[in-house]
Amino acid sequence: MHVIILGAPGSGKGTQSIEIMQHFSLKHLSTGDMLRAEIAAGSALGLAAKAVMDAGNLVNDDIIIDMVKNQVQSHASGVLFDGFPRTKAQAEALDAMLKELGSEIAHVIQLDVADEEIIKRMLARGREDDNEETIRNRLAVYNEQTAPLIDYYQKAGKLSRISGTGSVAEIFSRIQQILEK
Ligand code: AMP
């Protein structure tokens, strides 16, 4: 079973991914975590990605798709995609790579959180790319490039939209209901 958790930056994808992993045997694949690991390792990819991430823009599709492809091939039994796909090109590439493995996305869970709440949460989180200007740009990038995926997965009949406000446990129980169907 392959699952995508979709939502704006700061919508709680990372937190809920940890809950999901503890209850379902899925490999957690966060492209943001993978990129931060590349930065920490001082790799060429990390160096190139850092400036883009600090500005709140998206890293090049081809780089991201290559990174994901390696992981998907070695975890064909089930991946939880967190922070990927973020563009239509990434979504189409994911569909193609899963199809090659004779598989497909089972569920897309969209965490719905109001913009003001997101800004409040991200400022409290205090990550290096969480200053107010970057946050506003990341939200704009989300609305422009990632939000169209809501329609993409809705048309494919895979989308479940849930409220991303409430306690971690409340939100997780909404997710659990969908994944246990
Ligand atoms: P995240 O931890 O998912 O919020 O990602 C942090 C940053 O990494 C984003 O603001 C982007 O710059 C970059 N990034 C992470 N995942 C992707 C992706 N799928 N496509 C493009 N850029 C990404």
XYZ file of N, CA and C and ligand atoms in Angstrom:
566
model
N 0.840 -1.197 0.000
C 0.000 0.000 0.000
C 0.880 1.253 0.000
N 0.721 2.090 -1.010
C 1.460 3.361 -1.081
C 0.511 4.508 -0.744
N 0.995 5.411 0.102
C 0.147 6.501 0.593
C 0.887 7.829 0.439
N 0.165 8.862 0.063
C 0.740 10.218 0.004
C 0.066 11.060 1.079
N 0.864 11.793 1.833
C 0.290 12.778 2.746
C 0.567 14.155 2.146
N -0.519 14.859 1.834
C -0.444 16.101 1.068
C -0.953 17.253 1.934
N -0.229 18.361 1.897
C -0.686 19.532 2.646
C 0.379 20.603 2.571
N -0.011 21.820 2.921
C 0.918 22.945 2.880
C 2.063 22.691 3.865
N 3.196 23.386 3.674
C 4.257 23.297 4.673
C 3.692 23.744 6.019
N 3.973 23.011 7.076
C 3.446 23.381 8.389
C 2.053 22.833 8.666
N 1.534 21.995 7.771
C 0.182 21.448 7.988
C 0.201 20.229 8.901
N 1.399 19.766 9.266
C 1.500 18.631 10.194
C 1.809 17.305 9.513
N 2.275 17.359 8.269
C 2.582 16.125 7.523
C 3.626 15.271 8.241
N 4.704 15.935 8.687
C 5.798 15.202 9.340
C 5.336 14.534 10.626
N 4.597 15.277 11.448
C 4.091 14.746 12.723
C 3.176 13.552 12.481
N 2.244 13.701 11.550
C 1.312 12.605 11.279
C 2.008 11.426 10.611
N 3.067 11.694 9.851
C 3.816 10.593 9.221
C 4.390 9.673 10.282
N 4.873 10.240 11.373
C 5.440 9.425 12.457
C 4.350 8.542 13.057
N 3.168 9.116 13.269
C 2.035 8.330 13.798
C 1.681 7.192 12.834
N 1.603 7.521 11.568
C 1.206 6.524 10.557
C 2.225 5.374 10.526
N 3.501 5.735 10.558
C 4.566 4.707 10.525
C 4.478 3.758 11.696
N 4.084 4.291 12.863
C 4.018 3.455 14.056
C 2.849 2.474 13.989
N 1.857 2.757 13.180
C 0.673 1.891 13.116
C 0.576 1.064 11.844
N 1.211 1.501 10.802
C 1.129 0.800 9.514
C 2.565 0.540 9.065
N 2.798 -0.616 8.461
C 4.188 -0.877 8.067
C 4.484 -0.275 6.704
N 4.793 1.013 6.753
C 5.146 1.742 5.542
C 6.523 2.358 5.740
N 7.271 2.456 4.662
C 8.555 3.150 4.706
C 8.276 4.655 4.569
N 8.733 5.455 5.525
C 8.526 6.903 5.478
C 9.542 7.538 4.539
N 9.059 8.206 3.513
C 9.976 8.840 2.563
C 9.675 10.337 2.520
N 10.529 11.123 3.177
C 10.376 12.577 3.185
C 11.479 13.181 2.327
N 11.100 13.805 1.217
C 12.115 14.393 0.340
C 12.814 15.571 1.043
N 12.080 16.281 1.917
C 12.710 17.369 2.690
C 13.808 16.813 3.599
N 13.518 15.698 4.299
C 14.532 15.072 5.163
C 15.725 14.589 4.339
N 15.432 14.024 3.167
C 16.523 13.526 2.314
C 17.424 14.679 1.873
N 16.797 15.806 1.526
C 17.581 16.976 1.105
C 18.400 17.533 2.273
N 17.782 17.570 3.474
C 18.531 18.086 4.641
C 19.706 17.163 4.974
N 19.548 15.854 4.732
C 20.662 14.913 4.956
C 21.788 15.184 3.961
N 21.423 15.526 2.725
C 22.440 15.856 1.704
C 23.190 17.132 2.108
N 22.450 18.105 2.655
C 23.098 19.359 3.094
C 24.067 19.048 4.239
N 23.594 18.249 5.209
C 24.430 17.912 6.371
C 25.683 17.164 5.936
N 25.564 16.352 4.893
C 26.713 15.576 4.406
C 27.638 16.428 3.541
N 27.196 17.640 3.192
C 28.017 18.539 2.374
C 28.190 18.065 0.939
N 27.220 17.307 0.433
C 27.319 16.799 -0.944
C 27.061 17.919 -1.951
N 27.413 17.663 -3.206
C 27.183 18.644 -4.272
C 25.689 18.924 -4.398
N 24.894 17.849 -4.317
C 23.431 18.001 -4.395
C 22.929 18.885 -3.252
N 23.456 18.633 -2.045
C 23.052 19.406 -0.875
C 23.402 20.878 -1.026
N 24.595 21.138 -1.530
C 25.035 22.530 -1.728
C 24.113 23.254 -2.698
N 23.768 22.564 -3.782
C 22.900 23.171 -4.792
C 21.495 23.382 -4.234
N 21.024 22.425 -3.433
C 19.644 22.498 -2.924
C 19.483 23.561 -1.843
N 20.539 23.819 -1.076
C 20.403 24.670 0.113
C 19.868 26.062 -0.211
N 20.447 26.697 -1.232
C 20.026 28.063 -1.569
C 18.558 28.079 -1.988
N 18.171 27.066 -2.738
C 16.785 26.965 -3.210
C 15.845 26.785 -2.018
N 16.223 25.916 -1.092
C 15.391 25.643 0.081
C 15.308 26.863 0.989
N 16.453 27.543 1.179
C 16.464 28.727 2.048
C 15.543 29.820 1.523
N 15.377 29.865 0.201
C 14.492 30.868 -0.389
C 13.038 30.398 -0.389
N 12.822 29.136 -0.045
C 11.457 28.602 -0.012
C 10.948 28.175 -1.376
N 11.872 27.998 -2.322
C 11.469 27.536 -3.656
C 11.605 26.026 -3.771
N 11.173 25.472 -4.890
C 11.231 24.024 -5.069
C 12.514 23.608 -5.765
N 13.078 22.513 -5.283
C 14.256 21.913 -5.914
C 13.785 21.293 -7.240
N 14.676 21.307 -8.213
C 14.417 20.799 -9.565
C 13.763 19.405 -9.587
N 12.722 19.277 -10.397
C 11.968 18.015 -10.484
C 12.851 16.795 -10.756
N 13.786 16.917 -11.704
C 14.605 15.743 -12.082
C 15.427 15.238 -10.908
N 15.982 16.167 -10.122
C 16.783 15.778 -8.954
C 15.906 15.014 -7.967
N 14.728 15.569 -7.698
C 13.814 14.962 -6.727
C 13.346 13.590 -7.219
N 12.964 13.508 -8.468
C 12.435 12.250 -9.019
C 13.503 11.152 -8.952
N 14.754 11.489 -9.280
C 15.858 10.502 -9.195
C 16.030 10.007 -7.767
N 15.981 10.952 -6.822
C 16.161 10.620 -5.407
C 15.090 9.630 -4.954
N 13.860 9.900 -5.361
C 12.719 9.081 -4.940
C 12.758 7.712 -5.607
N 13.131 7.681 -6.870
C 13.120 6.439 -7.649
C 13.937 5.349 -6.961
N 15.134 5.693 -6.520
C 16.001 4.712 -5.843
C 15.304 4.104 -4.637
N 14.638 4.939 -3.862
C 13.983 4.487 -2.628
C 12.755 3.634 -2.914
N 11.975 4.050 -3.900
C 10.734 3.324 -4.207
C 11.058 1.912 -4.667
N 12.109 1.766 -5.456
C 12.461 0.439 -5.957
C 12.840 -0.503 -4.829
N 13.442 0.029 -3.758
C 13.831 -0.874 -2.672
C 12.767 -1.000 -1.580
N 11.646 -0.289 -1.707
C 10.561 -0.430 -0.729
C 9.221 -0.598 -1.445
N 9.200 -1.575 -2.353
C 8.027 -1.751 -3.215
C 6.777 -2.163 -2.438
N 6.947 -2.631 -1.191
C 5.778 -3.135 -0.454
C 4.900 -2.001 0.100
N 5.476 -0.830 0.300
C 4.634 0.262 0.779
C 5.433 1.455 1.250
N 5.147 2.606 0.667
C 5.854 3.843 1.029
C 4.827 4.890 1.454
N 5.193 5.651 2.479
C 4.422 6.835 2.852
C 5.190 8.040 2.316
N 4.643 8.697 1.314
C 5.305 9.844 0.688
C 4.924 11.118 1.433
N 5.929 11.815 1.941
C 5.732 13.014 2.752
C 6.518 14.158 2.098
N 5.810 15.145 1.595
C 6.482 16.274 0.922
C 6.799 15.984 -0.531
N 6.277 14.900 -1.038
C 6.433 14.488 -2.433
C 5.171 13.752 -2.844
N 4.614 13.950 -4.017
C 5.019 14.924 -5.031
C 4.584 16.354 -4.670
N 5.308 17.330 -5.233
C 4.977 18.733 -5.009
C 4.622 19.450 -6.309
N 4.774 18.751 -7.435
C 4.409 19.339 -8.731
C 3.693 18.265 -9.545
N 2.991 18.703 -10.580
C 2.298 17.763 -11.451
C 3.319 16.826 -12.119
N 4.479 17.362 -12.525
C 5.507 16.517 -13.162
C 5.958 15.412 -12.211
N 6.101 15.758 -10.920
C 6.499 14.741 -9.926
C 5.394 13.696 -9.754
N 4.142 14.150 -9.747
C 3.019 13.213 -9.575
C 2.953 12.242 -10.748
N 3.162 12.760 -11.944
C 3.111 11.897 -13.127
C 4.278 10.920 -13.125
N 5.455 11.397 -12.710
C 6.630 10.505 -12.637
C 6.398 9.411 -11.594
N 5.763 9.773 -10.483
C 5.480 8.773 -9.438
C 4.511 7.723 -9.964
N 3.448 8.157 -10.634
C 2.505 7.197 -11.220
C 3.237 6.239 -12.150
N 4.140 6.784 -12.972
C 4.856 5.947 -13.943
C 5.789 4.967 -13.242
N 6.498 5.424 -12.204
C 7.450 4.500 -11.549
C 6.719 3.405 -10.778
N 5.557 3.725 -10.218
C 4.788 2.688 -9.510
C 4.178 1.702 -10.507
N 3.739 2.221 -11.622
C 3.145 1.360 -12.652
C 4.169 0.327 -13.117
N 5.412 0.778 -13.273
C 6.488 -0.130 -13.681
C 6.667 -1.264 -12.678
N 6.352 -0.979 -11.408
C 6.473 -1.997 -10.362
C 5.172 -2.783 -10.200
N 4.214 -2.513 -11.090
C 2.919 -3.185 -11.007
C 2.085 -2.695 -9.842
N 2.289 -1.436 -9.453
C 1.635 -0.918 -8.263
C 1.001 0.447 -8.547
N 0.371 1.010 -7.534
C -0.206 2.354 -7.675
C -0.426 2.973 -6.292
N -0.748 4.253 -6.279
C -1.071 4.936 -5.027
C -2.434 4.435 -4.539
N -2.513 4.097 -3.245
C -3.786 3.632 -2.682
C -4.607 4.809 -2.146
N -3.967 5.698 -1.398
C -4.677 6.820 -0.773
C -3.829 8.087 -0.801
N -4.498 9.212 -0.992
C -3.856 10.518 -0.820
C -4.624 11.225 0.286
N -3.937 11.532 1.368
C -4.585 12.197 2.496
C -4.183 13.658 2.481
N -5.168 14.527 2.318
C -4.898 15.963 2.294
C -5.214 16.567 3.653
N -4.195 17.153 4.279
C -4.374 17.832 5.566
C -4.733 19.284 5.293
N -5.908 19.659 5.737
C -6.421 20.993 5.462
C -6.230 21.895 6.683
N -5.422 22.949 6.527
C -5.171 23.892 7.631
C -5.187 25.313 7.052
N -5.828 26.238 7.743
C -5.908 27.628 7.268
C -4.525 28.284 7.264
N -4.309 29.195 6.296
C -3.013 29.867 6.136
C -2.507 30.542 7.420
N -3.407 31.264 8.141
C -2.956 31.992 9.354
C -2.420 31.017 10.399
N -3.096 29.869 10.513
C -2.679 28.844 11.467
C -1.305 28.268 11.061
N -1.107 28.097 9.764
C 0.161 27.578 9.232
C 1.314 28.514 9.582
N 1.106 29.814 9.345
C 2.165 30.795 9.605
C 2.517 30.779 11.097
N 1.492 30.708 11.936
C 1.694 30.665 13.392
C 2.527 29.429 13.780
N 2.143 28.273 13.232
C 2.853 27.025 13.560
C 4.302 27.040 13.088
N 4.519 27.567 11.875
C 5.871 27.527 11.314
C 6.808 28.475 12.039
N 6.282 29.636 12.451
C 7.127 30.571 13.205
C 7.509 29.940 14.540
N 6.595 29.156 15.126
C 6.869 28.498 16.403
C 7.889 27.373 16.233
N 7.924 26.750 15.043
C 8.804 25.612 14.786
C 10.276 26.042 14.731
N 10.513 27.247 14.146
C 11.847 27.832 14.169
C 12.922 27.099 13.393
N 12.551 26.402 12.311
C 13.560 25.763 11.479
C 14.286 26.839 10.674
N 15.454 26.524 10.141
C 16.273 27.535 9.459
C 15.539 28.214 8.289
N 14.688 27.437 7.595
C 13.952 28.015 6.469
C 12.555 28.487 6.886
N 12.372 28.763 8.179
C 11.069 29.166 8.699
C 10.969 30.648 9.077
N 11.721 31.565 8.431
C 11.491 32.984 8.732
C 10.263 33.446 7.943
N 9.683 34.586 8.367
C 8.364 34.944 7.841
C 8.336 35.111 6.316
N 9.409 35.705 5.782
C 9.432 35.936 4.335
C 9.451 34.606 3.580
N 10.288 33.680 4.054
C 10.376 32.373 3.403
C 9.055 31.620 3.540
N 8.448 31.722 4.713
C 7.175 31.027 4.941
C 6.130 31.505 3.932
N 6.057 32.835 3.752
C 5.064 33.375 2.799
C 5.348 32.867 1.394
N 6.637 32.809 1.041
C 6.970 32.309 -0.295
C 6.633 30.820 -0.416
N 6.916 30.053 0.632
C 6.621 28.615 0.566
C 5.118 28.370 0.434
N 4.332 29.198 1.093
C 2.868 29.059 0.958
C 2.420 29.414 -0.460
N 3.019 30.476 -1.017
C 2.674 30.879 -2.386
C 3.061 29.776 -3.367
N 4.262 29.202 -3.162
C 4.730 28.105 -4.022
C 3.794 26.906 -3.888
N 3.357 26.628 -2.667
C 2.425 25.512 -2.446
C 1.123 25.753 -3.225
N 0.570 26.964 -3.056
C -0.714 27.248 -3.707
C -0.619 27.189 -5.226
N 0.543 27.612 -5.745
C 0.724 27.656 -7.193
C 1.049 26.290 -7.787
N 2.013 25.587 -7.160
C 2.565 24.393 -7.816
C 2.069 23.081 -7.225
N 1.724 23.076 -5.946
C 1.361 21.805 -5.306
C -0.155 21.643 -5.172
N -0.858 22.726 -4.864
C -2.317 22.612 -4.689
C -3.038 22.009 -5.901
N -2.550 22.222 -7.141
C -3.220 21.557 -8.276
C -3.248 20.024 -8.165
N -2.385 19.464 -7.322
C -2.385 18.004 -7.154
C -3.656 17.524 -6.453
N -4.307 18.419 -5.711
C -5.555 18.059 -5.037
C -6.564 17.616 -6.101
N -6.661 18.416 -7.138
C -7.566 18.127 -8.240
C -7.127 16.861 -8.995
N -5.821 16.739 -9.177
C -5.240 15.580 -9.892
C -5.637 14.268 -9.203
N -5.502 14.229 -7.885
C -5.805 12.981 -7.165
C -7.305 12.816 -6.923
N -8.015 13.930 -6.865
C -9.469 13.836 -6.749
C -10.050 13.170 -7.996
N -9.556 13.602 -9.143
C -10.023 13.032 -10.411
C -9.693 11.551 -10.494
N -8.569 11.159 -9.872
C -8.161 9.743 -9.885
C -8.939 8.942 -8.835
N -9.794 9.631 -8.061
C -10.609 8.958 -7.044
C -9.819 8.511 -5.833
N -8.690 9.160 -5.558
C -7.808 8.709 -4.471
C -7.766 9.669 -3.282
N -8.394 10.833 -3.417
C -8.204 11.879 -2.414
C -9.159 11.776 -1.233
N -8.620 11.876 -0.023
C -9.433 12.041 1.182
C -8.968 13.310 1.866
N -9.892 14.250 2.023
C -9.528 15.528 2.633
C -9.959 15.511 4.098
N -9.027 15.818 4.995
C -9.379 15.858 6.406
C -8.918 17.172 7.024
N -9.550 17.547 8.119
C -9.139 18.754 8.821
C -7.826 18.464 9.553
N -6.865 19.364 9.378
C -5.562 19.226 10.036
C -5.479 20.031 11.320
N -6.631 20.440 11.877
C -6.605 21.124 13.176
C -7.187 20.206 14.246
N -6.666 20.369 15.461
C -7.023 19.493 16.574
C -5.755 18.896 17.145
N -5.907 17.949 18.066
C -4.711 17.343 18.664
C -4.114 16.338 17.681
N -2.852 15.976 17.928
C -2.163 14.995 17.076
C -2.992 13.710 17.020
N -3.513 13.277 18.189
C -4.289 12.030 18.255
C -5.607 12.137 17.490
N -6.259 13.305 17.604
C -7.532 13.497 16.880
C -7.314 13.423 15.367
N -6.262 14.108 14.925
C -5.994 14.127 13.481
C -5.613 12.719 13.022
N -4.799 12.036 13.830
C -4.391 10.686 13.435
C -5.581 9.744 13.345
N -6.552 9.896 14.251
C -7.693 8.970 14.189
C -8.500 9.188 12.903
N -8.504 10.426 12.389
C -9.165 10.680 11.088
C -8.412 9.930 9.976
N -7.085 9.960 10.068
C -6.263 9.293 9.047
C -6.442 7.780 9.122
N -6.462 7.285 10.363
C -6.597 5.845 10.592
C -7.881 5.305 9.950
N -8.959 6.067 10.102
C -10.239 5.636 9.508
C -10.125 5.445 7.996
N -9.344 6.307 7.369
C -9.200 6.215 5.910
C -8.316 5.020 5.544
N -7.199 4.869 6.251
C -6.240 3.818 5.871
C -6.730 2.432 6.235
N -7.653 2.335 7.170
C -8.152 1.012 7.576
C -9.338 0.556 6.724
N -9.788 1.426 5.849
C -10.934 1.073 4.980
C -10.601 -0.118 4.105
P 9.830 20.014 3.640
O 10.678 19.472 4.727
O 9.000 18.938 2.961
O 9.010 21.193 4.058
O 10.822 20.546 2.505
C 11.742 21.601 2.745
C 12.207 22.188 1.403
O 12.849 21.173 0.628
C 11.099 22.715 0.513
O 10.740 24.030 0.844
C 11.736 22.608 -0.871
O 12.666 23.649 -1.066
C 12.528 21.316 -0.757
N 11.728 20.134 -1.179
C 11.312 19.104 -0.378
N 10.595 18.204 -1.073
C 10.547 18.680 -2.356
C 9.928 18.221 -3.562
N 9.194 17.096 -3.595
N 10.108 18.967 -4.675
C 10.838 20.106 -4.667
N 11.423 20.599 -3.574
C 11.291 19.900 -2.423
